XYZ file of C-alpha atoms in Angstrom:
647
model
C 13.180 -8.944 37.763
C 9.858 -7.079 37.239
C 8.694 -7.453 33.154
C 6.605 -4.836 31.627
C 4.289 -5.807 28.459
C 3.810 -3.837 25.242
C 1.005 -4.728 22.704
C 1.396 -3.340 19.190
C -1.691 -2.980 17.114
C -1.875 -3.694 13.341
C -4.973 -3.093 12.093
C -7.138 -2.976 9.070
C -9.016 0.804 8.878
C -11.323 2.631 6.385
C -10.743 6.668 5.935
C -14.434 8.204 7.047
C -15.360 4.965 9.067
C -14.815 6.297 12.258
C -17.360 4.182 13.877
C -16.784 0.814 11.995
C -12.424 1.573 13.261
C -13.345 2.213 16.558
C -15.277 -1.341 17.042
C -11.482 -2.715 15.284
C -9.957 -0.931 18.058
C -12.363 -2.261 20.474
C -11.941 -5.767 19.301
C -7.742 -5.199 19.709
C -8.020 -4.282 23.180
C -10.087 -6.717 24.295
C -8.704 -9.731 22.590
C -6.942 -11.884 25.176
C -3.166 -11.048 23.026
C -3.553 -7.775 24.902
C -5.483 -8.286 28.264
C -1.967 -7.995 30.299
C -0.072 -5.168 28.469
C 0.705 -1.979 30.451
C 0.630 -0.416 27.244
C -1.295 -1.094 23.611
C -0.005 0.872 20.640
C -2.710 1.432 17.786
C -1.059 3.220 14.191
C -1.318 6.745 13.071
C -4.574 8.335 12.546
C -6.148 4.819 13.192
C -9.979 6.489 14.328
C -10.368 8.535 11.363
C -8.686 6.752 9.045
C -5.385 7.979 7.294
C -6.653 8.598 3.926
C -9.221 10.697 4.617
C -7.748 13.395 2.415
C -9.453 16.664 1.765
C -12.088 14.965 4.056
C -9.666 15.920 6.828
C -10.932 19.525 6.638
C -14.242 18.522 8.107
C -15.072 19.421 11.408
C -17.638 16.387 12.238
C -14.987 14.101 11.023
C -12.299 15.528 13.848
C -15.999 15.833 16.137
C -16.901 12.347 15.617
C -13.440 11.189 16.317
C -12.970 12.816 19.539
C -16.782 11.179 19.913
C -14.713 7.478 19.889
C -11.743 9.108 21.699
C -13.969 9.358 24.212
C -15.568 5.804 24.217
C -11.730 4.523 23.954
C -10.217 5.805 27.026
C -12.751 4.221 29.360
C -12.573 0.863 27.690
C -9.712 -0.282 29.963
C -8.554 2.546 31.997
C -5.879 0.872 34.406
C -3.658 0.070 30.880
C -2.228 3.146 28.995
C -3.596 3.184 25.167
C -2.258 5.181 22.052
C -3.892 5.628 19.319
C -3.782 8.362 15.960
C -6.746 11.061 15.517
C -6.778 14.570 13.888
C -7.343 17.356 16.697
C -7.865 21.021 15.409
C -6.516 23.577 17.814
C -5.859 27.417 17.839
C -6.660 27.702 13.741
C -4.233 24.627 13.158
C -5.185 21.060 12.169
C -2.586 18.329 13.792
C -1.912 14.730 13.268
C -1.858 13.409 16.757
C -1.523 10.605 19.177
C -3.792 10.349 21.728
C -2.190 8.939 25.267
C -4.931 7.585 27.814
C -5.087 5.974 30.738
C -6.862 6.108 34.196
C -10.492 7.023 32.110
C -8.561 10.250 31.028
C -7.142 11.683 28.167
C -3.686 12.562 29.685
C -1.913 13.947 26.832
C -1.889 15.096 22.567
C 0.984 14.413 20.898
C 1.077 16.309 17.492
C 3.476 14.531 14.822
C 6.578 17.270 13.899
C 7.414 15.970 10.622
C 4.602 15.159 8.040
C 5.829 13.186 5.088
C 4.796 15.000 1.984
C 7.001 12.905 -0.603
C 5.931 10.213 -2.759
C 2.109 9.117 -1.758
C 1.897 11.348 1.128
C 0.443 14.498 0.847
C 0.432 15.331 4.512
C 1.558 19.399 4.384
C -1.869 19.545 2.857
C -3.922 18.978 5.729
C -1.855 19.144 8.749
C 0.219 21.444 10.566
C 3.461 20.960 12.447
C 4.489 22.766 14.957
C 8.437 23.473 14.156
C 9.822 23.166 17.799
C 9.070 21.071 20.499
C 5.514 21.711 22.570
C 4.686 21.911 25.863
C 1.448 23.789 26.444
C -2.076 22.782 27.558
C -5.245 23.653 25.020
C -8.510 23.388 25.791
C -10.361 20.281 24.357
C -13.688 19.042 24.995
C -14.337 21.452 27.793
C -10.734 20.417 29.531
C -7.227 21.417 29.522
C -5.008 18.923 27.823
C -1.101 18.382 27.469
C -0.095 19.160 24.147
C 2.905 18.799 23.105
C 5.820 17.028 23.416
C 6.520 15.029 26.599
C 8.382 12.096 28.565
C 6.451 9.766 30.122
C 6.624 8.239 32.943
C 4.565 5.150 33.947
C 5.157 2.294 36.798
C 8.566 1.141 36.323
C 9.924 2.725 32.832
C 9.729 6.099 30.685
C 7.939 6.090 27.731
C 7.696 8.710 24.577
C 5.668 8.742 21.434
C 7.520 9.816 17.282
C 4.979 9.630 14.794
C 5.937 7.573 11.194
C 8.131 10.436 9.545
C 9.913 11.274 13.013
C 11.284 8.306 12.929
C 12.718 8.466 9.500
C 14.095 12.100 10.058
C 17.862 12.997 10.448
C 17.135 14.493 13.461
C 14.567 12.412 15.592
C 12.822 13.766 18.417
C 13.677 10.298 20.074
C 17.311 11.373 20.312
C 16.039 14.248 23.114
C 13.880 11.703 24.595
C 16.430 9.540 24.904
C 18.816 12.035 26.708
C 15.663 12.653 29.138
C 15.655 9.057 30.354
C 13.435 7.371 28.129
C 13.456 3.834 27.891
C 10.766 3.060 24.951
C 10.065 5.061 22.312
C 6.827 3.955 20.762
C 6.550 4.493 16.347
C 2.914 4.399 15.353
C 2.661 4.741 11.431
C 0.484 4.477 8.445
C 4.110 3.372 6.292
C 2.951 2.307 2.910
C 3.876 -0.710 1.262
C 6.578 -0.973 -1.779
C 8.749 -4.406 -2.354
C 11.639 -4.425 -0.011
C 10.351 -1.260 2.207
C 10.291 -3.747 5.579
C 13.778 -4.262 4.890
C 14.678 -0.146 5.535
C 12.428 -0.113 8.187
C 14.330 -2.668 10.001
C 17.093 -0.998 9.708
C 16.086 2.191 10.534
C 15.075 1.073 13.803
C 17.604 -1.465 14.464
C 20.445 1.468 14.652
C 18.044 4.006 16.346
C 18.141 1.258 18.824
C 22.036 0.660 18.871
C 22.418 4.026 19.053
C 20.097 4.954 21.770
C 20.561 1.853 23.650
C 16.620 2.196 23.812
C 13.344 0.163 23.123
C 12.322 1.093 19.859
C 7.831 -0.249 19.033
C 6.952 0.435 15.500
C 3.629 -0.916 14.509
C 1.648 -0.105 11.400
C -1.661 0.238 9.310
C -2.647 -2.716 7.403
C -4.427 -3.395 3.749
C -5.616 -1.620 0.598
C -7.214 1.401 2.973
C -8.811 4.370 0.508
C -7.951 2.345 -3.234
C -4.599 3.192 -4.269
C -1.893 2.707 -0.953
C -1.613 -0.625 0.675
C 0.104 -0.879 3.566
C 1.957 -3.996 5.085
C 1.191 -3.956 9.480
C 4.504 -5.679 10.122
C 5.067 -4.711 13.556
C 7.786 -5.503 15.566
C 10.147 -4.039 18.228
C 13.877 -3.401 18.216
C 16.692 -3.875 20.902
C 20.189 -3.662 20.840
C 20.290 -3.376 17.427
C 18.462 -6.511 16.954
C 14.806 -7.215 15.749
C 13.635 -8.711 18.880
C 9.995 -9.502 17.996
C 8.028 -9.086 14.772
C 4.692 -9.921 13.565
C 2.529 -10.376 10.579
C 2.977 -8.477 7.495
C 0.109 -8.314 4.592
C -2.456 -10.002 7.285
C -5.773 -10.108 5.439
C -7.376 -10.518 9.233
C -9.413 -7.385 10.840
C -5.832 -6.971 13.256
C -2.951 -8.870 14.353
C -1.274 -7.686 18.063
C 2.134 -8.411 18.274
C 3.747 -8.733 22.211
C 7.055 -8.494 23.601
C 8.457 -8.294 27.431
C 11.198 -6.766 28.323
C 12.636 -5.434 31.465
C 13.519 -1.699 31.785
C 16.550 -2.436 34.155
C 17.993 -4.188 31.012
C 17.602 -1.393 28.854
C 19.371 1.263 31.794
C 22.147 -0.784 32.408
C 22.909 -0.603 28.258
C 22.568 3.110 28.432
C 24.803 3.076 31.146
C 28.006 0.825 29.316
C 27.015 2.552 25.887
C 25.277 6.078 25.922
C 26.942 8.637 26.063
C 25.281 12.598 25.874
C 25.796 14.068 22.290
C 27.978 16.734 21.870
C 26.352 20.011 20.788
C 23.863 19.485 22.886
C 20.784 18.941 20.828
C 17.866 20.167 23.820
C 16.752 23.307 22.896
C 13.679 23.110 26.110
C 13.103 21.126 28.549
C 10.570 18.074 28.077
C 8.305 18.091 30.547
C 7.822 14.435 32.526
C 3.921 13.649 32.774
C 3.390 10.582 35.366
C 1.137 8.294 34.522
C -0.628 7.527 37.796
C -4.657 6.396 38.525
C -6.211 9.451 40.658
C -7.471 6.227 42.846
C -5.161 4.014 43.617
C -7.145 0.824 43.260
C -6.773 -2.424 41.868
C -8.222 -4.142 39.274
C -11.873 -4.233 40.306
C -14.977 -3.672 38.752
C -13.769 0.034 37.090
C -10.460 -1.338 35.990
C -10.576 -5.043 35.467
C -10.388 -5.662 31.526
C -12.837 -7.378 29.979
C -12.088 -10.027 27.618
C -14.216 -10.552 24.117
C -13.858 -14.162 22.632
C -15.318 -12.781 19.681
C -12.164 -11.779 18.234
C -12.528 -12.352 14.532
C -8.848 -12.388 13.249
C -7.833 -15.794 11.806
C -5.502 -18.064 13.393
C -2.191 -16.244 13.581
C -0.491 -19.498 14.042
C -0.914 -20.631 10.581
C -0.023 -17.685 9.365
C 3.690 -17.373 7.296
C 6.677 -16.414 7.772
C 6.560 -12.751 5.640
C 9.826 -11.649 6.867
C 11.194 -14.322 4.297
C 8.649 -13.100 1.532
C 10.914 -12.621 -1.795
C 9.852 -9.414 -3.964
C 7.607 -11.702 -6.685
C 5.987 -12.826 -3.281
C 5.571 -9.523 -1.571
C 3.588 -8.320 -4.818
C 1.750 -11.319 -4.702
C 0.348 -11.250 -1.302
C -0.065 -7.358 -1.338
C -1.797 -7.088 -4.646
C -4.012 -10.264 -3.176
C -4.637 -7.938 -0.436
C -5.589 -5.047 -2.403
C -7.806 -6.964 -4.518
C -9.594 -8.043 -1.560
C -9.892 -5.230 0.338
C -11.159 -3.851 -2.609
C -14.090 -6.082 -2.772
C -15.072 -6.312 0.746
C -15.277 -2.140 0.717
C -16.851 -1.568 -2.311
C -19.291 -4.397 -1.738
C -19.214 -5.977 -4.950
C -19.857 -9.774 -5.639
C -16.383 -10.250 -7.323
C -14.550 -9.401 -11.167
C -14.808 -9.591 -14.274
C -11.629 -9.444 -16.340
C -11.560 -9.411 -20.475
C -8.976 -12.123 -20.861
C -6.689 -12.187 -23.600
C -3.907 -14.668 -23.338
C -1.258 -12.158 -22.391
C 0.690 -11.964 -19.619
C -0.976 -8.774 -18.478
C -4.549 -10.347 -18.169
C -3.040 -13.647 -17.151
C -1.599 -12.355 -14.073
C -4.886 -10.348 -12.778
C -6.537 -14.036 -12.961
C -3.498 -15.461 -10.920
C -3.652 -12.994 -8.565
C -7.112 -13.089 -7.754
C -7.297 -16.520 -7.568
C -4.250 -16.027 -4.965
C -6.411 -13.720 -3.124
C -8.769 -16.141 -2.611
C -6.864 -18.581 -1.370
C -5.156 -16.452 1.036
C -8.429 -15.148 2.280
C -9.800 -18.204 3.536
C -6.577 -19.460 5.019
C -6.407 -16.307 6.854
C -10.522 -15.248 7.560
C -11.950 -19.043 7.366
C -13.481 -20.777 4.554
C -16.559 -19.246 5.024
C -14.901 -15.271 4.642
C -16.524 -14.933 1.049
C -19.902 -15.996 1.948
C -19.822 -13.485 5.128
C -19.202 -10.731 2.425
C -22.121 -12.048 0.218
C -20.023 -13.419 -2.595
C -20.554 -16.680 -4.508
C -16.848 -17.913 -4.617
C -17.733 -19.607 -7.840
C -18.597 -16.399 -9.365
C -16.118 -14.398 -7.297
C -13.550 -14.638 -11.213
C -15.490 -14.277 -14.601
C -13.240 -14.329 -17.554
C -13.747 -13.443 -21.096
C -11.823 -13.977 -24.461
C -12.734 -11.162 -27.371
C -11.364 -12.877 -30.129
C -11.181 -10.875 -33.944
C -9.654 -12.004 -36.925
C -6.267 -10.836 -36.002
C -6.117 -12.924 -32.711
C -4.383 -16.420 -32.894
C -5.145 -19.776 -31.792
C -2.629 -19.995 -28.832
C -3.878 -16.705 -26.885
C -7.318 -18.254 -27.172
C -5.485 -21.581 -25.830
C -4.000 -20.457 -23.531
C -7.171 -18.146 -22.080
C -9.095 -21.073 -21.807
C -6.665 -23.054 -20.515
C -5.642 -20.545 -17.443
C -9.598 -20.205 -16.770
C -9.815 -24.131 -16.559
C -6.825 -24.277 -14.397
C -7.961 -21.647 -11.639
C -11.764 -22.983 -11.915
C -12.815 -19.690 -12.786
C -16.138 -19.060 -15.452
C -14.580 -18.471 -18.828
C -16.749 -17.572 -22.194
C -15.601 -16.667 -25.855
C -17.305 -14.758 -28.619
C -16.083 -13.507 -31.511
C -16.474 -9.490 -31.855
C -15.006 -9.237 -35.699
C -18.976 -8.485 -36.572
C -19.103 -5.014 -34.160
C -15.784 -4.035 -35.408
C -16.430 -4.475 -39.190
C -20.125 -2.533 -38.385
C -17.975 0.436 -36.834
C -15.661 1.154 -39.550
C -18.524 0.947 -41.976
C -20.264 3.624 -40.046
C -17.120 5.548 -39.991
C -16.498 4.774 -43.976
C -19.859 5.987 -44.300
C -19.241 9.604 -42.893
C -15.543 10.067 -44.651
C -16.712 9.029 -47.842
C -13.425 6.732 -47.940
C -12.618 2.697 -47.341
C -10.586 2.268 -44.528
C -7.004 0.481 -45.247
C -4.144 -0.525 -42.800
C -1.523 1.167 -45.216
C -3.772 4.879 -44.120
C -5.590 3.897 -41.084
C -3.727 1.394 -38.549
C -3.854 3.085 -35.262
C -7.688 3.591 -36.148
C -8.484 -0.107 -36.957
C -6.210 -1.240 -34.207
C -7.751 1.057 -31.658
C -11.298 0.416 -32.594
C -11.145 -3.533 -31.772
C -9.789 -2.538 -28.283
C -12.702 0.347 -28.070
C -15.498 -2.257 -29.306
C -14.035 -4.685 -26.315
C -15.392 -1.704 -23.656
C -18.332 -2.058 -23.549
C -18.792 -5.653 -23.784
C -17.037 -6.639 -20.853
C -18.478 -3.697 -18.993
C -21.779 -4.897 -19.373
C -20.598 -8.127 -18.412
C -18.983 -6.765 -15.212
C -22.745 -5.449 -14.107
C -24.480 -7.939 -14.697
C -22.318 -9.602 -12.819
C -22.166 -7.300 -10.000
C -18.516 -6.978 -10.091
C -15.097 -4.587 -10.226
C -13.658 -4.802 -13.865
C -10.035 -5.025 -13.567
C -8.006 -3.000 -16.378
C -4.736 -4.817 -17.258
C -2.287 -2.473 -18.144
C 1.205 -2.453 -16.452
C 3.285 0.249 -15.593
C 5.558 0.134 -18.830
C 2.525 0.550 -21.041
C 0.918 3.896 -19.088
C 4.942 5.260 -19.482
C 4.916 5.074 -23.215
C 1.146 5.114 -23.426
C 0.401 1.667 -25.575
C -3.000 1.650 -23.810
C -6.167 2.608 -26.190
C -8.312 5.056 -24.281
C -12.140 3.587 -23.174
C -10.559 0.370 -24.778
C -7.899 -1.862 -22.703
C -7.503 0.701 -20.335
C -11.644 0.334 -19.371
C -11.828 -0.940 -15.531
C -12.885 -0.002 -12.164
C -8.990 -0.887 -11.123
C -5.587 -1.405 -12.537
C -4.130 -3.513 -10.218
C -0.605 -4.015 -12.267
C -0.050 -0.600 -13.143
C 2.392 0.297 -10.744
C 4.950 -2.055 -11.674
C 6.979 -2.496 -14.908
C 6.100 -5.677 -18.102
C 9.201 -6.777 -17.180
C 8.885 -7.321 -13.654
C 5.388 -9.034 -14.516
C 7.272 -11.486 -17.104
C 9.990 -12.384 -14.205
C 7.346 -13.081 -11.606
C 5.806 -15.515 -14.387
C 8.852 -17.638 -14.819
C 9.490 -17.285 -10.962
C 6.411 -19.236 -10.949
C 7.308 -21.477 -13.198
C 10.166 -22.093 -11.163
C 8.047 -23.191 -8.380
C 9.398 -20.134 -5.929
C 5.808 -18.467 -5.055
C 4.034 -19.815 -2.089
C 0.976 -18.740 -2.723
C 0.535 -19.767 -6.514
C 1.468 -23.370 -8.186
C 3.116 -23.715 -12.029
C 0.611 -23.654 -14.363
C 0.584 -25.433 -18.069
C -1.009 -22.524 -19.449
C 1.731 -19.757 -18.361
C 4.281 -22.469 -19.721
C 2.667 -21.614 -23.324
C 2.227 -18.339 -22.551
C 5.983 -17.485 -21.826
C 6.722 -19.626 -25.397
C 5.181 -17.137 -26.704
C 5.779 -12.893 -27.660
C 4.111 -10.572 -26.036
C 1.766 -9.076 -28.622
C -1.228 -6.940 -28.591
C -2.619 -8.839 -31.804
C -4.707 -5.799 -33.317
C -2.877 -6.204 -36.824
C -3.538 -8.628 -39.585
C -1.441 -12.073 -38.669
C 0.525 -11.745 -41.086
C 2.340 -8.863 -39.456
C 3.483 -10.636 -36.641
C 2.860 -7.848 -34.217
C 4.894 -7.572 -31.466
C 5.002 -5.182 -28.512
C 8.470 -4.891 -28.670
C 8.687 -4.643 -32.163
C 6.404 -1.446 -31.680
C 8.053 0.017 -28.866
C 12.066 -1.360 -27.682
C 12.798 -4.145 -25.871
C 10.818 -4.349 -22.185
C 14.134 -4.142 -20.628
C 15.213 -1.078 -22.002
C 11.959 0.785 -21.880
C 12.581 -0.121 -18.195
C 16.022 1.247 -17.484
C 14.795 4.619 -19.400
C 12.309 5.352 -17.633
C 13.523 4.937 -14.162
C 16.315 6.837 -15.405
C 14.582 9.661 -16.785
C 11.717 9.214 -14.645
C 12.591 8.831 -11.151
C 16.118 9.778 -11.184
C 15.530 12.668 -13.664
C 18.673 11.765 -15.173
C 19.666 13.844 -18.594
C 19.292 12.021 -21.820
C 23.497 12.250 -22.221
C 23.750 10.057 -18.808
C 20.695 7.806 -19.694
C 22.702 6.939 -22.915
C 25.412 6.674 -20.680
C 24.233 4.006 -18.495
C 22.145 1.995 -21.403
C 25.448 1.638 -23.381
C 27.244 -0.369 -19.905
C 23.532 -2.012 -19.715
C 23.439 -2.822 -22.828
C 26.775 -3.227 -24.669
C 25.473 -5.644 -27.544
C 23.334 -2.345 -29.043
C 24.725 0.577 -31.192
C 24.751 3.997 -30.176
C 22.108 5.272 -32.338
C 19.586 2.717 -31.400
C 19.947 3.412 -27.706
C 19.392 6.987 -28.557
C 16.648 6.132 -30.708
C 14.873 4.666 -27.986
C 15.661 7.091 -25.182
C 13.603 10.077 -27.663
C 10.907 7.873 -28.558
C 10.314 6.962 -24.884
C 10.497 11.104 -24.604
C 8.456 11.848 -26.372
C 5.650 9.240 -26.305
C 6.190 9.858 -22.125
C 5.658 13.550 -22.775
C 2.451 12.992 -24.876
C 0.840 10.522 -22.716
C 0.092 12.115 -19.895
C -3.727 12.779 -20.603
C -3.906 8.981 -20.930
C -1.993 8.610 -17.375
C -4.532 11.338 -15.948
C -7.916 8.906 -17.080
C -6.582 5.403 -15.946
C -8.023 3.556 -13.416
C -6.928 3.686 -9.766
C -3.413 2.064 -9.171
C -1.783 0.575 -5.895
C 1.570 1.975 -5.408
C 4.200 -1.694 -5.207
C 7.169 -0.567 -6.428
C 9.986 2.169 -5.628
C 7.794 4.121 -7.706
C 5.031 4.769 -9.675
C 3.476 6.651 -12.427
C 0.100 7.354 -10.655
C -1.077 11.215 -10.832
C -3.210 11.185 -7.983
C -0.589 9.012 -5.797
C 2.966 9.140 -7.092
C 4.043 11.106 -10.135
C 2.557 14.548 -11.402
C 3.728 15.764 -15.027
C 2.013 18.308 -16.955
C -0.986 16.982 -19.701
C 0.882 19.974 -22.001
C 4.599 20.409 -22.071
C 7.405 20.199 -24.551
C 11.274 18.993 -22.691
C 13.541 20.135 -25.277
């Protein structure tokens, strides 16, 4: 029984870095996980990066790529290596994977279906061709395969379906399958939302059944241009079985995951199982390149592979279990990773973060303290002090306390800080805020009252807060992290240059009411990565409350808007689903039997129209990651018009 190897690549990359991926690709290949694979799979777009975005229409970004193509295929020439780059051809710009082997480029295969819903914009930059390819073009002074193509290399057939091919009705694997082909290798740049793994196991657990085939997915990993995180998570599929699968969220530089199999296995499935689909779906024929060295030699001096010790990934071994992650524990660890990509690419010393005893703020503290943690489990101890950060200053807290802001929130603030051994100060800012409205009172001629004035004198206590905290954040050196959630930028309870101030909003793309379940999931001691804490106990005893009115009022957000659950179920409803407001009422009444009618209805037209007026607000808020189903993002997720009226 003769074993072949496959290494799959997941790998941290930054869009424009084309030099700083390639020595991450270097590092892959010769780390001693991959030293005996016949072939090592690298993610789409993995040399240029794949957010690149309108960047992608520069020609010394495809130049310099082709520049590390080029330094790539004569790292180890007598193993075949895949990896993602854009190539521009005949007036067209393509997404492509890159097959070498033997010191040679042997073949470009452009992706057929770009993804162009949710975060991906792909139809923007690239072209696909809309039928199968088998031509040669010239690159680099050569003629090249492009196209589409079977491959055939020592003992089994290979062929390559970029990302979205794989998630397509009709996959290009199901020709390649009919052609022979025993693997079919999935490079992607899949973005992370909770539960997405799940579908992707799926997916290519019944492409597998079906096609009695290998199936190799592999994956980008971390926060790569700011707003997408994705999740590596590579594994490989057999028999409609997950087979192999490795990290997911790693916060190392890459993780290779391995798996043997024998080809005769696979061919004598396809012969008790496959049978040819009826219509016959080949429109051509797919050419068959064979991958062969020009010089049949063995591994000597041109083709022996040479190992580097100085692979700087962590200790996979110590590293979890994430196919058991639950959803509070995916955000955790992909928000952590966000968060720290975030500092190691911006190169900033740490954050700052105005906190206010909310559950909002609370959780930013959590979760970078969580990042920490994870980091040096998963880089070494020293991983903050290689960046140039002073862990002790790597979380600076501050409580803005007025007149209107109680006792407990101040509590629990200091409390939280104490608990996470994080720098925590308090001042009091009621002396800026009363000097503003006299300013103002001065201009209008009139004394300001809360009967007349209360968005104005609740907004201006969340505007003087700005630039406090911002100066705090540079002096510091650091990010500022903006708390707002994903429920707030819906309805837009966010005061502009006030609370919604930061460099990043790293909840905003998930709902107040999955943020106040993942606190009591805490509490129940579920999350690996973070312990109960005292001060979340008093926290959750209390409402959650934006305390910007007088005391007495007893402001409460949900008081001011609906309950967090309903304001939920609306807006995915109306949101995402686009349902009408008759079948929103619809569903809220079976939701929510114990409310009338008319309040339901209440609340679906206020979330209308505060949804419909917010946008502006959406358009100016800090960069989001994208966690959830969904999100409310401009730039990433969801675009709605500033103007509009939905009657």
């Amino acid at each position: 029984m003769t074993k072949s190897k496959i290494a799959a690549v997941s790998l941290h990359t930054t869009p424009l870095d084309v030099f700083g991926n390639f020595e991450t690709i270097r590092s892959a290949i010769f780390s001693k996980d991959a030293q005996d694979a016949d072939i090592i799979l690298f993610p789409e777009l993995c040399i240029s990066g794949y957010g690149c975005e309108d960047a992608f229409y520069r020609p010394k970004l495809w130049e310099k790529s082709f520049q590390v193509l080029n330094q790539i295929k004569d790292l180890s020439p007598n193993q075949v290596i895949v990896v993602g780059l854009p190539v521009f051809s005949n007036s067209f710009l393509y997404n492509c994977m890159a097959v070498l082997f033997d010191g040679k480029i042997q073949a470009l295969v452009p992706k057929l279906n770009l993804a162009n819903t949710g975060v991906h914009y792909e139809k923007r930059w690239f072209h696909a061709p809309n039928e199968f390819q088998t031509k040669q073009i010239p690159f680099a002074g050569e003629l090249i395969p492009f196209g589409h193509f079977v491959f055939s290399f020592r003992n089994f057939r290979f062929a390559i379906e970029i990302c979205e091919d794989s998630w397509s009705s009709i996959k290009p694997s199901q020709i390649y399958n009919v052609k022979g082909t025993d693997v079919i290798l999935s490079p992607g740049a899949s973005h992370f939302a909770m539960g997405k793994q799940n579908i992707r196991r799926q997916i290519f657990k019944e492409t597998s059944r079906n096609q009695n085939n290998l199936q190799v997915f592999t994956n980008l990993c971390g926060n790569e241009s700011g707003r997408i995180i994705f999740e590596g998570g590579a594994f490989f599929a057999s028999g409609g079985m997950i087979v192999k699968e490795g990290p997911r969220l790693h916060f190392t530089p890459f993780e290779i995951t391995s798996h043997n199999f024998d080809p005769n296995e696979i061919r004598a499935s396809k012969a008790r199982n496959f049978r040819e689909p009826n219509p016959n779906l080949i429109a051509n024929e797919i050419p068959i390149i064979v991958l062969k060295p020009v010089l049949d030699q063995e591994a000597n001096g041109k083709f022996r592979l040479k190992v580097d010790d100085k692979r700087e990934t962590g200790n996979s071994q110590v590293m979890e279990n994430t196919e058991s992650l639950s959803p509070f524990e995916e955000f955790t660890k992909a928000v952590s990773l966000g968060l720290y990509d975030y500092l190691r690419k911006s190169n900033t010393k740490g954050y700052t973060l105005s906190l206010s005893g909310g559950a909002d703020s609370a959780t930013c503290a959590l979760l970078v303290s969580a990042m920490a943690e994870i980091a040096r489990n998963e880089n070494g101890k020293d991983c903050f002090q290689k960046l140039g950060i002073i862990e002790k200053n790597l979380l600076v807290t501050l409580y803005q306390k007025t007149k209107n802001n109680s006792q407990i929130t101040e509590e629990i603030a200091k409390s939280l800080s104490e608990e996470l051994d994080c720098e925590f100060h308090s001042i009091s800012i009621d002396e800026m805020v009363s000097s503003s409205v006299s300013l103002i009172e001065t201009i209008k001629g009139t004394k300001l009252n809360w009967q007349e004035h209360d968005l104005a004198l609740q907004n201006i206590q969340a505007r003087v807060r700005s630039p406090l905290i911002w100066l705090l954040a540079n002096l510091n050196g650091h990010l500022l992290l903006s708390t707002g959630n994903r429920s707030e930028a819906a309805v837009g309870y966010t005061t502009m240059d006030g609370d919604s101030s930061g460099s990043i909003a790293p909840l905003a793309g998930v709902s107040k009411e999955f943020l106040l379940d993942w606190l009591d999931d805490i509490q129940k001691g579920n999350n690996r990565y973070i312990t109960p804490k005292h001060s979340i106990q008093l926290l959750r005893e209390t409402k959650p409350t934006a305390e910007l009115k007088p005391l007495a009022e007893h402001q409460e957000d949900e008081k001011d808007l609906m309950p967090y659950p309903i304001l939920n179920s609306i807006e995915r409803k109306l949101v995402y689903l686009g349902d009408l407001e008759s079948e929103v009422l619809e569903g809220l009444r079976t939701e929510f039997p114990w409310e009338t009618k008319e309040q339901l209805l209440g609340y679906i037209q206020k979330f209308k129209k505060l949804f419909g007026i917010s946008q502006w607000k959406r358009e100016r808020l800090p960069p989001s990651f994208h966690l959830d189903e969904y999100g409310l993002d401009p730039k990433s997720s969801y675009r709605f018009p500033i103007l509009s009226n939905e009657t």
